[in-house]
CSV table of C-alpha atoms in Angstrom, one decimal:
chain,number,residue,atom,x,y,z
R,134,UNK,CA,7.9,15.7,-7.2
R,135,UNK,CA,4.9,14.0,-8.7
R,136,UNK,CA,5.8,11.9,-11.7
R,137,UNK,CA,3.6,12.8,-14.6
R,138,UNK,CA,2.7,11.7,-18.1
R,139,UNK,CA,4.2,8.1,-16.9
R,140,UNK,CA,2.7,4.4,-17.1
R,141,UNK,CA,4.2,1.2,-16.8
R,142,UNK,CA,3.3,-1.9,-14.9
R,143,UNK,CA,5.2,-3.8,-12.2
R,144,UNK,CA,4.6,-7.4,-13.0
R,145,UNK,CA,5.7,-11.3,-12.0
R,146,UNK,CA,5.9,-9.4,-8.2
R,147,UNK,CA,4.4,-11.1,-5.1
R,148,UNK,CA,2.5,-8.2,-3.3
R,149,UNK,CA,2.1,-7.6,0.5
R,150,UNK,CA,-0.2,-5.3,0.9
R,151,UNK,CA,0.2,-3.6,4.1
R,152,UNK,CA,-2.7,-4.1,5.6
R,153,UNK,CA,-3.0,-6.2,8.8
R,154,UNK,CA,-4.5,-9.2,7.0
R,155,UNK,CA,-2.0,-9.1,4.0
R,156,UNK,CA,-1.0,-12.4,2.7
R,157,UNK,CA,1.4,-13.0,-0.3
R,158,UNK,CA,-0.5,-12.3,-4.1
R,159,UNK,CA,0.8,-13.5,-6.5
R,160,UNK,CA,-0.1,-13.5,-10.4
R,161,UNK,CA,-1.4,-9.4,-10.0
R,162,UNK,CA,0.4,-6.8,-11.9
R,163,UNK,CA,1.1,-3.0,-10.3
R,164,UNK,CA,-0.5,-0.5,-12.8
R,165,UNK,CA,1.6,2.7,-12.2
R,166,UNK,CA,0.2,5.9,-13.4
R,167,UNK,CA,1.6,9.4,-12.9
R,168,UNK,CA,2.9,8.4,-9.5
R,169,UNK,CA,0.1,6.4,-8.1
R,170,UNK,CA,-1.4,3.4,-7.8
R,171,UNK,CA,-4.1,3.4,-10.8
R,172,UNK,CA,-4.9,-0.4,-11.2
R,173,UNK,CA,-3.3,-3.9,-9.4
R,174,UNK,CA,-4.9,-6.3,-11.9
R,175,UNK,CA,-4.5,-9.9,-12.7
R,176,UNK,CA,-5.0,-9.6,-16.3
R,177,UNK,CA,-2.8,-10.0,-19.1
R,178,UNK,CA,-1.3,-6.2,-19.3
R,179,UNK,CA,-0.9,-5.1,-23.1
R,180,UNK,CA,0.6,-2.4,-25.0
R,181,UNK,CA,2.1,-0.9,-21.7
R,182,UNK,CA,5.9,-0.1,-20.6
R,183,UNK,CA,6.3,-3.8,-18.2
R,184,UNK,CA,9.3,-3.9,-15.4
R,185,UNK,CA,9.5,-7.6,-14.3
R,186,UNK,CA,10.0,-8.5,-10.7
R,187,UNK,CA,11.6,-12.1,-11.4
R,188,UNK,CA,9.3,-13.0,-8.1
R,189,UNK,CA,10.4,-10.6,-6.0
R,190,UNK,CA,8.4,-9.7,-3.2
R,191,UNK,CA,7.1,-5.9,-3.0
R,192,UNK,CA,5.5,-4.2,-0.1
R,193,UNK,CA,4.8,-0.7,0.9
R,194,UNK,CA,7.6,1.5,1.5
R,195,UNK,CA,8.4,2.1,5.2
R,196,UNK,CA,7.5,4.8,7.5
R,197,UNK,CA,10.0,5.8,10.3
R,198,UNK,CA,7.8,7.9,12.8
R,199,UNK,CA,11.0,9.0,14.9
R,200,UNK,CA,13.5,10.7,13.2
R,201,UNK,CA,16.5,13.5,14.2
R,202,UNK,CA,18.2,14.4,10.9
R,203,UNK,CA,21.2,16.1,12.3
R,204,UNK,CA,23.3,13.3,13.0
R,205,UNK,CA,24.6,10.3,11.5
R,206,UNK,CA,23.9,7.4,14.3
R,207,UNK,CA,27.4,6.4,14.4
R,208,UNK,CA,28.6,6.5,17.9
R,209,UNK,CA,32.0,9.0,17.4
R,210,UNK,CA,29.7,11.8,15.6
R,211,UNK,CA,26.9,11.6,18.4
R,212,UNK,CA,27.0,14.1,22.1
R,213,UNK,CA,29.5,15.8,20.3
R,214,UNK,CA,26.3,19.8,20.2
R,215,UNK,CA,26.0,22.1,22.7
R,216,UNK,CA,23.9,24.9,22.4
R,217,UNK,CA,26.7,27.5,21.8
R,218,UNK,CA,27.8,24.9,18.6
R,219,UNK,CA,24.8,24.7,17.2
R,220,UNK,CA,24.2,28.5,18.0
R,221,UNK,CA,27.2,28.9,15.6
R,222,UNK,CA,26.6,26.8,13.2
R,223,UNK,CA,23.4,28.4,12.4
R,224,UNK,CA,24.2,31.7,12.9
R,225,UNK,CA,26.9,31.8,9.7
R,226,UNK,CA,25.8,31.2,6.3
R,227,UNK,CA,28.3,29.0,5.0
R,228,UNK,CA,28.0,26.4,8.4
R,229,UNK,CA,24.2,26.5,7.9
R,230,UNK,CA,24.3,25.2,4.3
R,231,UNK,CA,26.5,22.7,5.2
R,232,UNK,CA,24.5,21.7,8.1
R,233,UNK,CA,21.2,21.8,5.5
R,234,UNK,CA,23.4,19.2,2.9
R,235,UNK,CA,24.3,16.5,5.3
R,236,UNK,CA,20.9,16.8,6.5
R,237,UNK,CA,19.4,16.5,2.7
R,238,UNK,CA,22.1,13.7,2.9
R,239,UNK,CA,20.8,11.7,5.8
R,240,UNK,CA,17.2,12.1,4.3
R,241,UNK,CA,18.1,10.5,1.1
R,242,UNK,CA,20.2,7.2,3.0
R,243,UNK,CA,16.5,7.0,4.4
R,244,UNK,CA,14.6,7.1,0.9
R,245,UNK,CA,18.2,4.4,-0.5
R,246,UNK,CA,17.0,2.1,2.4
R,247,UNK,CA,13.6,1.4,1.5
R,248,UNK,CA,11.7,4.0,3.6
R,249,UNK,CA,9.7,6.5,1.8
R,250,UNK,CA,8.4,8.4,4.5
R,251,UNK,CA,10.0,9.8,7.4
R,252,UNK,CA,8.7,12.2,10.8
R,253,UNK,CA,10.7,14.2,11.9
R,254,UNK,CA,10.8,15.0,15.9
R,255,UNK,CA,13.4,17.7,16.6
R,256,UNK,CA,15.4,19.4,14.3
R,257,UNK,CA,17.5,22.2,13.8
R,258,UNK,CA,16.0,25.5,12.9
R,259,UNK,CA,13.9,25.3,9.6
R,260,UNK,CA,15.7,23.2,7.8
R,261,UNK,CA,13.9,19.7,8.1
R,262,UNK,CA,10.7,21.3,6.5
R,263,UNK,CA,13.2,23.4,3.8
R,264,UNK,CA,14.6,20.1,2.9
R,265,UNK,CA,10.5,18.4,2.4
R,266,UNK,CA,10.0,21.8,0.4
R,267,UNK,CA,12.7,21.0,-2.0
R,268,UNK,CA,11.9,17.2,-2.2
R,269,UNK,CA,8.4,17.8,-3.1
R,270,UNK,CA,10.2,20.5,-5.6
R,271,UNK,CA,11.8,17.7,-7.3
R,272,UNK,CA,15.1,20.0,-6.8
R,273,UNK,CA,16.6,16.8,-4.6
R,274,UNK,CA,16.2,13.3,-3.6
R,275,UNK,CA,14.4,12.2,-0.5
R,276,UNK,CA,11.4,10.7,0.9
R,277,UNK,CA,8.4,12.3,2.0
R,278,UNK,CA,8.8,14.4,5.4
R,279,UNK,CA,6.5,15.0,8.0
R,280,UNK,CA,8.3,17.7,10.1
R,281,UNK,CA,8.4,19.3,13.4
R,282,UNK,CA,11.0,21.7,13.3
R,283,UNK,CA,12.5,22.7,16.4
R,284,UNK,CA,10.8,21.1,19.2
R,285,UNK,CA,9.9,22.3,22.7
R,286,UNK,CA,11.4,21.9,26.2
R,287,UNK,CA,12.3,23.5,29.4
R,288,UNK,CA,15.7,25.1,30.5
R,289,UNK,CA,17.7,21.9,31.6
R,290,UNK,CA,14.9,20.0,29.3
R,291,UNK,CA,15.7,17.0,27.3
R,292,UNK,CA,17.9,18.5,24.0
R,293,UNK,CA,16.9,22.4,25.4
R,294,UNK,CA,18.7,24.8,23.3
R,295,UNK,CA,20.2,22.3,20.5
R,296,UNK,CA,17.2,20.8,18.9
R,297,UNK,CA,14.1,22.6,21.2
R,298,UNK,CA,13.8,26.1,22.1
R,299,UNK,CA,13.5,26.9,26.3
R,300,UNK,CA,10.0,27.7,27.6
R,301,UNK,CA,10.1,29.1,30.6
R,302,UNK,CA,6.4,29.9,31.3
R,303,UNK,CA,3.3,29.6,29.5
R,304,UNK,CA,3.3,32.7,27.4
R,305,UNK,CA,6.8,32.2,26.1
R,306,UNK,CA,5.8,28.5,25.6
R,307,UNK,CA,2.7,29.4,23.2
R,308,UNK,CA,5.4,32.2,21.8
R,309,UNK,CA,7.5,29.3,20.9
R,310,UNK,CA,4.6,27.5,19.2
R,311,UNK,CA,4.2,30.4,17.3
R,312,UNK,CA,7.4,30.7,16.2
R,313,UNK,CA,7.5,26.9,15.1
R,314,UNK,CA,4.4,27.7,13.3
R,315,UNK,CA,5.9,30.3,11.2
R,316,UNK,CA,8.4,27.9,9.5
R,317,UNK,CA,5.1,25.5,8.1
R,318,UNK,CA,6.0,22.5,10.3
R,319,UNK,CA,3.9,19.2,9.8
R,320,UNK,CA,3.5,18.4,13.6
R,321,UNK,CA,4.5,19.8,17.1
R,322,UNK,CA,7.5,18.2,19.7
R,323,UNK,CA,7.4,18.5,22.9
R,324,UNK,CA,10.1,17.4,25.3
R,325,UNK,CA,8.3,17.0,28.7
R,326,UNK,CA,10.7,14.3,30.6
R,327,UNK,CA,14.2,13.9,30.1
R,328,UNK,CA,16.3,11.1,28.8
R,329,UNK,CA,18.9,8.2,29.5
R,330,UNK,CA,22.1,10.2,28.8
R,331,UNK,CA,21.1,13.5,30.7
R,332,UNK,CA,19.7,11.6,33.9
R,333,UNK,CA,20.8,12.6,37.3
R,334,UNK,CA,19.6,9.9,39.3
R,335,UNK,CA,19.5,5.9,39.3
R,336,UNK,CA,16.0,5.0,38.1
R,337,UNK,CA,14.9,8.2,36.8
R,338,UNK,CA,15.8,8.6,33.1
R,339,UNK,CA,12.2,10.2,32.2
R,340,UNK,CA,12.8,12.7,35.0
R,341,UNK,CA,9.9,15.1,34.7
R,342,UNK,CA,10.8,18.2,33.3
R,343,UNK,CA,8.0,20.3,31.4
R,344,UNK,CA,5.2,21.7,33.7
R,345,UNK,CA,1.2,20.3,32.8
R,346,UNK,CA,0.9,24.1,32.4
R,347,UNK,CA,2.8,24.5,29.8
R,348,UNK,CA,1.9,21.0,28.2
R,349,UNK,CA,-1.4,22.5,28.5
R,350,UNK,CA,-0.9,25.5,26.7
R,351,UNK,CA,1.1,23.9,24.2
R,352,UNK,CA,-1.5,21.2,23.2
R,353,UNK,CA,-3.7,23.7,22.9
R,354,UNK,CA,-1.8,26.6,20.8
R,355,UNK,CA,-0.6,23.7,18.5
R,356,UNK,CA,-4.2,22.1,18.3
R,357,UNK,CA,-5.5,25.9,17.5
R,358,UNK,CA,-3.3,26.0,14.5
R,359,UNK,CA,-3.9,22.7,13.3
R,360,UNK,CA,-1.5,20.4,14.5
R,361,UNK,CA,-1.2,17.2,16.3
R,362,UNK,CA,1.6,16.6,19.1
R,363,UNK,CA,3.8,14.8,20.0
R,364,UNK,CA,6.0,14.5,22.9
R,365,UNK,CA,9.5,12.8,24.4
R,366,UNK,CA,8.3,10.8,27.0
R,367,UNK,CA,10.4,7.9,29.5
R,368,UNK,CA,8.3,7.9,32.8
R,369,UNK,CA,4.7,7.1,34.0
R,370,UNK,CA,4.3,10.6,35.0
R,371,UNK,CA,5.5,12.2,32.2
R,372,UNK,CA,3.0,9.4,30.8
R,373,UNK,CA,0.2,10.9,32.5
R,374,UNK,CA,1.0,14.2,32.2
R,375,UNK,CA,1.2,14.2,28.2
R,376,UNK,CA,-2.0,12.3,27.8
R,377,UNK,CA,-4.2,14.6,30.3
R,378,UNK,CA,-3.2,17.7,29.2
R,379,UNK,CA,-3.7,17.1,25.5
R,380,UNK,CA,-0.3,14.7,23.3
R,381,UNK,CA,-1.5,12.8,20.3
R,382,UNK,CA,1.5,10.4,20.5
R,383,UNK,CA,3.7,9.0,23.1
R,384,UNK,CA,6.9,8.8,21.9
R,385,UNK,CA,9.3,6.1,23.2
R,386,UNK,CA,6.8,5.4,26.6
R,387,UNK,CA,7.0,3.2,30.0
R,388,UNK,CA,5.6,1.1,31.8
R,389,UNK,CA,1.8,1.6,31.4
R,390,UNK,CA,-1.1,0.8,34.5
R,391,UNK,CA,-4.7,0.5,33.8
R,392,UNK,CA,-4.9,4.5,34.4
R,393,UNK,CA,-2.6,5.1,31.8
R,394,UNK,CA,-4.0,2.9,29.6
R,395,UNK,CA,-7.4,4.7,30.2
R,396,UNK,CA,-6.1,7.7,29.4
R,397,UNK,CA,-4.8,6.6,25.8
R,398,UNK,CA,-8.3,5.2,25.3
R,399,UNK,CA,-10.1,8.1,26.6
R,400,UNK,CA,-8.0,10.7,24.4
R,401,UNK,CA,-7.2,8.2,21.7
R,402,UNK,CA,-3.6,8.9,22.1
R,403,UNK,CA,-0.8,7.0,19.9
R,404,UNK,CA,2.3,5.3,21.0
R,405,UNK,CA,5.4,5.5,19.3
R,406,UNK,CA,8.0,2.7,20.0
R,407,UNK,CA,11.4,3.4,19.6
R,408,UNK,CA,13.4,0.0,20.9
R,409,UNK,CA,16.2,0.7,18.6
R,410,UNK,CA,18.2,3.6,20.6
R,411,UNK,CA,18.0,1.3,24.0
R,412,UNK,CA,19.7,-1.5,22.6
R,413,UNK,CA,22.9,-0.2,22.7
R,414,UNK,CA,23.1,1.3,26.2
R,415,UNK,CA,21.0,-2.0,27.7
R,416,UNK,CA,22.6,-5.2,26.0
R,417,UNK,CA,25.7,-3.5,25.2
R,418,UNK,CA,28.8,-4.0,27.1
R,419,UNK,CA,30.1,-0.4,28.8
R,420,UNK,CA,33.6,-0.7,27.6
R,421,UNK,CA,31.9,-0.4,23.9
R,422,UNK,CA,29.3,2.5,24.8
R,423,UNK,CA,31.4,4.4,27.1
R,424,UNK,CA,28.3,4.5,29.5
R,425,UNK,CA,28.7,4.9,32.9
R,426,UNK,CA,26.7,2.6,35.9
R,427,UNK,CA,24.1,5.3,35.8
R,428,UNK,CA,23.6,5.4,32.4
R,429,UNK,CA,23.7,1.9,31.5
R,430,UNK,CA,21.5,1.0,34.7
R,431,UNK,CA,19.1,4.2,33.5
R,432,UNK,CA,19.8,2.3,30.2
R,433,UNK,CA,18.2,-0.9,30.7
R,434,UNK,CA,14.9,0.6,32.9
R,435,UNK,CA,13.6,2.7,29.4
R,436,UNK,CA,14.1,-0.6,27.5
R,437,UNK,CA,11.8,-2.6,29.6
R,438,UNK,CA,9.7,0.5,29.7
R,439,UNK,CA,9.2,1.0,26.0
R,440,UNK,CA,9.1,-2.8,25.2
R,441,UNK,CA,6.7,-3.1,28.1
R,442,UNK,CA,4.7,0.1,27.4
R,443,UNK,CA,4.3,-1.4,23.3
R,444,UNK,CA,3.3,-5.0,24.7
R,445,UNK,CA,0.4,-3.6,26.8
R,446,UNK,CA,-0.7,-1.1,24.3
R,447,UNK,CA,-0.7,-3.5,21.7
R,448,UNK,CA,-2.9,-6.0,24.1
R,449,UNK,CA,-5.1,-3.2,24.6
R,450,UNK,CA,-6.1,-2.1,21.2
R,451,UNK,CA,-4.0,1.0,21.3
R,452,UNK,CA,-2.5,2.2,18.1
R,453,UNK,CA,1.1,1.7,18.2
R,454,UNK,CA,3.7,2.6,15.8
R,455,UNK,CA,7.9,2.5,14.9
R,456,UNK,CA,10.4,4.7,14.9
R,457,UNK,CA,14.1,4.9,15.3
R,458,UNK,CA,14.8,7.3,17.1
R,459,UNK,CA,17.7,8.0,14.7
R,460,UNK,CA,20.8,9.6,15.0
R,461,UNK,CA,21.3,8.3,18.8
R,462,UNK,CA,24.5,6.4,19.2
R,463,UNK,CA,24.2,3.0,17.2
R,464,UNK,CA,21.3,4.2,15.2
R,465,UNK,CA,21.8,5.3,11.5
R,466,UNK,CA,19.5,6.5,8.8
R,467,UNK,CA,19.7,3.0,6.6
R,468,UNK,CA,19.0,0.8,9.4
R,469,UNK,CA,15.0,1.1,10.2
R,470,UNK,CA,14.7,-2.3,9.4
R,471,UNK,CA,16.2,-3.6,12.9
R,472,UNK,CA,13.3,-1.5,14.5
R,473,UNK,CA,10.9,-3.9,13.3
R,474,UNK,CA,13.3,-6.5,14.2
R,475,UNK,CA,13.2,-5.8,17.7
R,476,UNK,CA,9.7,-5.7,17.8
R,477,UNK,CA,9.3,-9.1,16.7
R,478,UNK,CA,12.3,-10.4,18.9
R,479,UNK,CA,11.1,-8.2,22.3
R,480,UNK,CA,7.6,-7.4,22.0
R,481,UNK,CA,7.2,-11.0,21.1
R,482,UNK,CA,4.9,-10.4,17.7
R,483,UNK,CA,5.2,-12.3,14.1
R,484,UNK,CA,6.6,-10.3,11.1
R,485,UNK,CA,3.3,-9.7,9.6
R,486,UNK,CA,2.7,-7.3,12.6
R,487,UNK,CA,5.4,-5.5,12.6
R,488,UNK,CA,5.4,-4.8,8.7
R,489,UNK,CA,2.2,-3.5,9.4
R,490,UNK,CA,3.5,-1.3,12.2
R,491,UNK,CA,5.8,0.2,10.0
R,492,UNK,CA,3.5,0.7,6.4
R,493,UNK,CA,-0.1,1.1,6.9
R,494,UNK,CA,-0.5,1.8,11.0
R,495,UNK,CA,2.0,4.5,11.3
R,496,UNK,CA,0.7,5.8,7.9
R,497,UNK,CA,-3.0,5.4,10.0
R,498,UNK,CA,-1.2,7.2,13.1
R,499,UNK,CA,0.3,10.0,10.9
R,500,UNK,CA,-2.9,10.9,9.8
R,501,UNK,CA,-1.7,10.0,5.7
R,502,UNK,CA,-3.0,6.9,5.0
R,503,UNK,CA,-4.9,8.2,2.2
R,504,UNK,CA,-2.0,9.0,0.3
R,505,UNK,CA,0.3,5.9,1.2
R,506,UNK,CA,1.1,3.0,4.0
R,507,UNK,CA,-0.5,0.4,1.7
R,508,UNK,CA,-0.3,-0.7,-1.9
R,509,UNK,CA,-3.8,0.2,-3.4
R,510,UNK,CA,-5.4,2.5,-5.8
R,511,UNK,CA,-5.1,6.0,-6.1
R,512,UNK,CA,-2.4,6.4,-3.4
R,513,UNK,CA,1.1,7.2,-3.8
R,514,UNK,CA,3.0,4.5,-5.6
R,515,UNK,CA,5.9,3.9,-2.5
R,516,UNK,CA,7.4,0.4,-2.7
R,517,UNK,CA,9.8,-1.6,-1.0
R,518,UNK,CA,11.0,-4.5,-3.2
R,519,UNK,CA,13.1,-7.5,-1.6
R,520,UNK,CA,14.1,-10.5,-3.0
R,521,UNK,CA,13.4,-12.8,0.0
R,522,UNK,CA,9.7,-13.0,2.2
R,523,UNK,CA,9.9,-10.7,4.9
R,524,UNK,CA,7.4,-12.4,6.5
R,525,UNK,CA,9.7,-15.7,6.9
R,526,UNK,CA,12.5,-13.6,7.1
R,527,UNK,CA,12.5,-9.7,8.5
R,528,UNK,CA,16.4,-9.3,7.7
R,529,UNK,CA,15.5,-9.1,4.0
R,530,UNK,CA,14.5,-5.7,4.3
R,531,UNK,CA,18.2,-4.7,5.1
R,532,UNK,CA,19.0,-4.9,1.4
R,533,UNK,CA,16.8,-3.8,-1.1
R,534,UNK,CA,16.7,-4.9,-4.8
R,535,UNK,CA,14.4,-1.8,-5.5
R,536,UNK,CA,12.6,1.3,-4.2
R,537,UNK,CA,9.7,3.2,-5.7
R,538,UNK,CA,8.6,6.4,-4.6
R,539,UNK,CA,6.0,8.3,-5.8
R,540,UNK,CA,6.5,6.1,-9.0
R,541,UNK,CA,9.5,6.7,-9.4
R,542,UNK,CA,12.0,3.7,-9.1
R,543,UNK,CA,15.3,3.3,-8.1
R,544,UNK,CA,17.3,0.1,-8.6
R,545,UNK,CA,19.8,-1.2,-6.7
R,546,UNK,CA,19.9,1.2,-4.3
R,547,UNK,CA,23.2,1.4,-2.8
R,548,UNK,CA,23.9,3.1,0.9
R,549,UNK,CA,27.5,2.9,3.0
R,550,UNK,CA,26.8,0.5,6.0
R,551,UNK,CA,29.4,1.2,8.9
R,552,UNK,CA,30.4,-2.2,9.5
R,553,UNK,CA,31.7,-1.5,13.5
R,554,UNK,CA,28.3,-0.4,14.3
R,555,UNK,CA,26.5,-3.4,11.9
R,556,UNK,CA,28.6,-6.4,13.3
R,557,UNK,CA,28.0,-5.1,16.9
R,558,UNK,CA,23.8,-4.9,16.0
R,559,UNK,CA,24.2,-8.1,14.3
R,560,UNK,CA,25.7,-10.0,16.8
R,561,UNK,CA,23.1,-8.3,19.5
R,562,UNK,CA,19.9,-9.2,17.3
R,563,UNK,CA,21.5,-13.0,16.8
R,564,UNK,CA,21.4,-13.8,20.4
């Protein structure tokens, strides 16, 4: 909900702007009007409500370009759907609107943890885009949601008949795009390979699943109506297959050749790096994941595959973004920070790059960067506020001291941390 009829001035803040050649500003007040930006000024600011940042740093708020809202991250609640569960959850009022508040719940942990914009890739029914509705309703808190909806696979497809309808040809493929349509989703998923848990064989985790034909006709139905794509992909081929028959952003990747990289060029595709869910079943040991030899061994080849596939995107001028990939095993809704952390740590790049992954290039890649991403005027007043430098030190992010979104601030903003899953992360990330 837009903030009206409100002014007031951030002040004594050191300002990262976002952009890729931000350095720290200091002495510049944050004129806030109506929810925006209106003036950042290094004037003397009179006669005008002041909050004073005691030299805190503030930045844009974070964008997380890879989020599943049904599910909490922590290892015991995650594998636990079928499609006959969620069939049945959906199907009776009373389970639905519980499903719909610990969604709305997960959504807000997002907005508590400093990010102020979230996409989401594959949820259940409507209810990611019901939840947006109602935060840009002002009827509850969250951040701002680019949603997909359901998403689409294949019978025996990554997440088929839990959080994507089954295609089985073209027509009932651009039936299904249809049908996502209908419920006023922000993007379209696709789910053309499969994934690390539901891998058959050693070295194949992005098996490919979705035929070009109906990647084909599914770019195009979704492009017809106005939306971009975006599709689950962990092999080459299901690399090259996306990109030729019409994706707008890679999510997670592999290991990219000089075709592939062609092909983003030539289409000026997007990749979407998603380091966080890999950690686990790669570094981890198996007697804490529970993974089998396939799976951790399926594990480790998508983490050098998405850390290899950001590297070479990155060295090519490729856009590249951040996302978490949350609620995989390990992954929660407060912890987006660590995605950037992994970035720096694995894709070998300083903390000014991977802040600007995660504000003003996915905000570029989403296709909103005139409303936010970056701290300027006339866009959307979404801040981060730490009281360390993130650019000496990335962890600050993990504990706000404020968030502003859309003007309107929160202090202190508090979320519950599961300390099993933090201590293991920490411990991984310190190595």
């Amino acid at each position: 909900m837009e903030v009206k009829n409100v002014r007031y001035a951030l002040t004594n803040g050191i300002i990262l702007s976002g952009k890729k050649d931000m350095e720290p500003l200091e002495g510049y007040s944050i004129i806030v009007e109506d929810g925006k930006i209106k003036e950042i000024t290094n004037q003397m600011v009179n006669d005008i409500k002041t909050i004073d940042l005691k030299n805190k740093y503030v930045m844009p708020g974070l964008i997380n370009m890879h989020v599943h809202l049904p599910g909490s991250g922590m290892p015991k609640d995650t594998g636990k759907q079928n499609k006959e569960s969620v069939n049945k959850l959906l199907s009776n009022p009373l389970t639905r609107y519980i499903v719909y508040k610990l969604c709305a719940k997960f959504a807000r942990i997002e907005l508590m943890s400093g990010v102020t914009t979230i996409r989401t890739v594959g949820g259940l029914s409507n209810i990611d885009s019901k939840i947006r509705d109602n935060i840009l309703q002002g009827k509850i808190k969250g951040p701002r949601i680019l949603s997909s909806n359901m998403a689409l696979s294949v019978p025996g497809g990554h997440m088929a008949g839990i959080l994507a309808y089954e295609a089985t040809d073209v027509d009932s493929a651009i039936n299904y795009i249809n049908k996502i349509s209908e419920t006023k989703p922000d993007l379209i998923k696709l789910m053309i390979t499969g994934g690390v848990l539901d891998a058959k064989k050693k070295g194949e985790p992005g098996e490919l699943k979705m035929s070009p034909e109906i990647i084909k006709a599914s770019c195009q139905r979704a492009h017809e109506l106005g939306y971009k794509v975006a599709a689950h992909v962990e092999s080459p081929e299901g690399v090259k297959l996306a990109l030729e028959n019409g994706v707008d952003t890679i999510e997670h990747g592999a290991k990219l050749n000089d075709e592939l990289i062609d092909l983003f060029k030539e289409h000026k595709a997007s990749l979407i790096t998603t380091i966080s869910p890999a950690i686990p079943l790669a570094k981890f040991e198996q007697s804490i994941t529970k993974a089998t030899d396939l799976v951790k061994y399926n594990g480790n080849v998508v983490f050098e595959g998405i850390v290899s596939a950001s590297t070479a995107a990155i060295a090519n001028d490729i856009m590249v973004g951040l996302g978490t990939d949350t609620a995989c095993p390990f992954v929660t809704h407060y912890d987006t920070w660590r995605e950037l952390a992994y970035f720096i740590k694995y894709v070998k790049n300083d903390n000014k790059e991977a802040i600007y992954r995660a504000t003003l290039g996915n905000a570029i890649i989403a296709g909103i960067d005139h409303e936010t991403g970056s701290i300027e005027p006339t866009k959307s007043c979404d801040l981060l506020i730490v009281d360390g430098n993130p650019i000496e030190d990335i962890k600050v992010l993990s504990n706000p001291a404020m968030v502003v979104f859309k003007g309107k601030i929160i202090k202190n903003p508090k979320v519950k941390k599961y300390k099993y899953v933090e201590e293991l992360l920490n411990k991984e990330l310190n190595k």
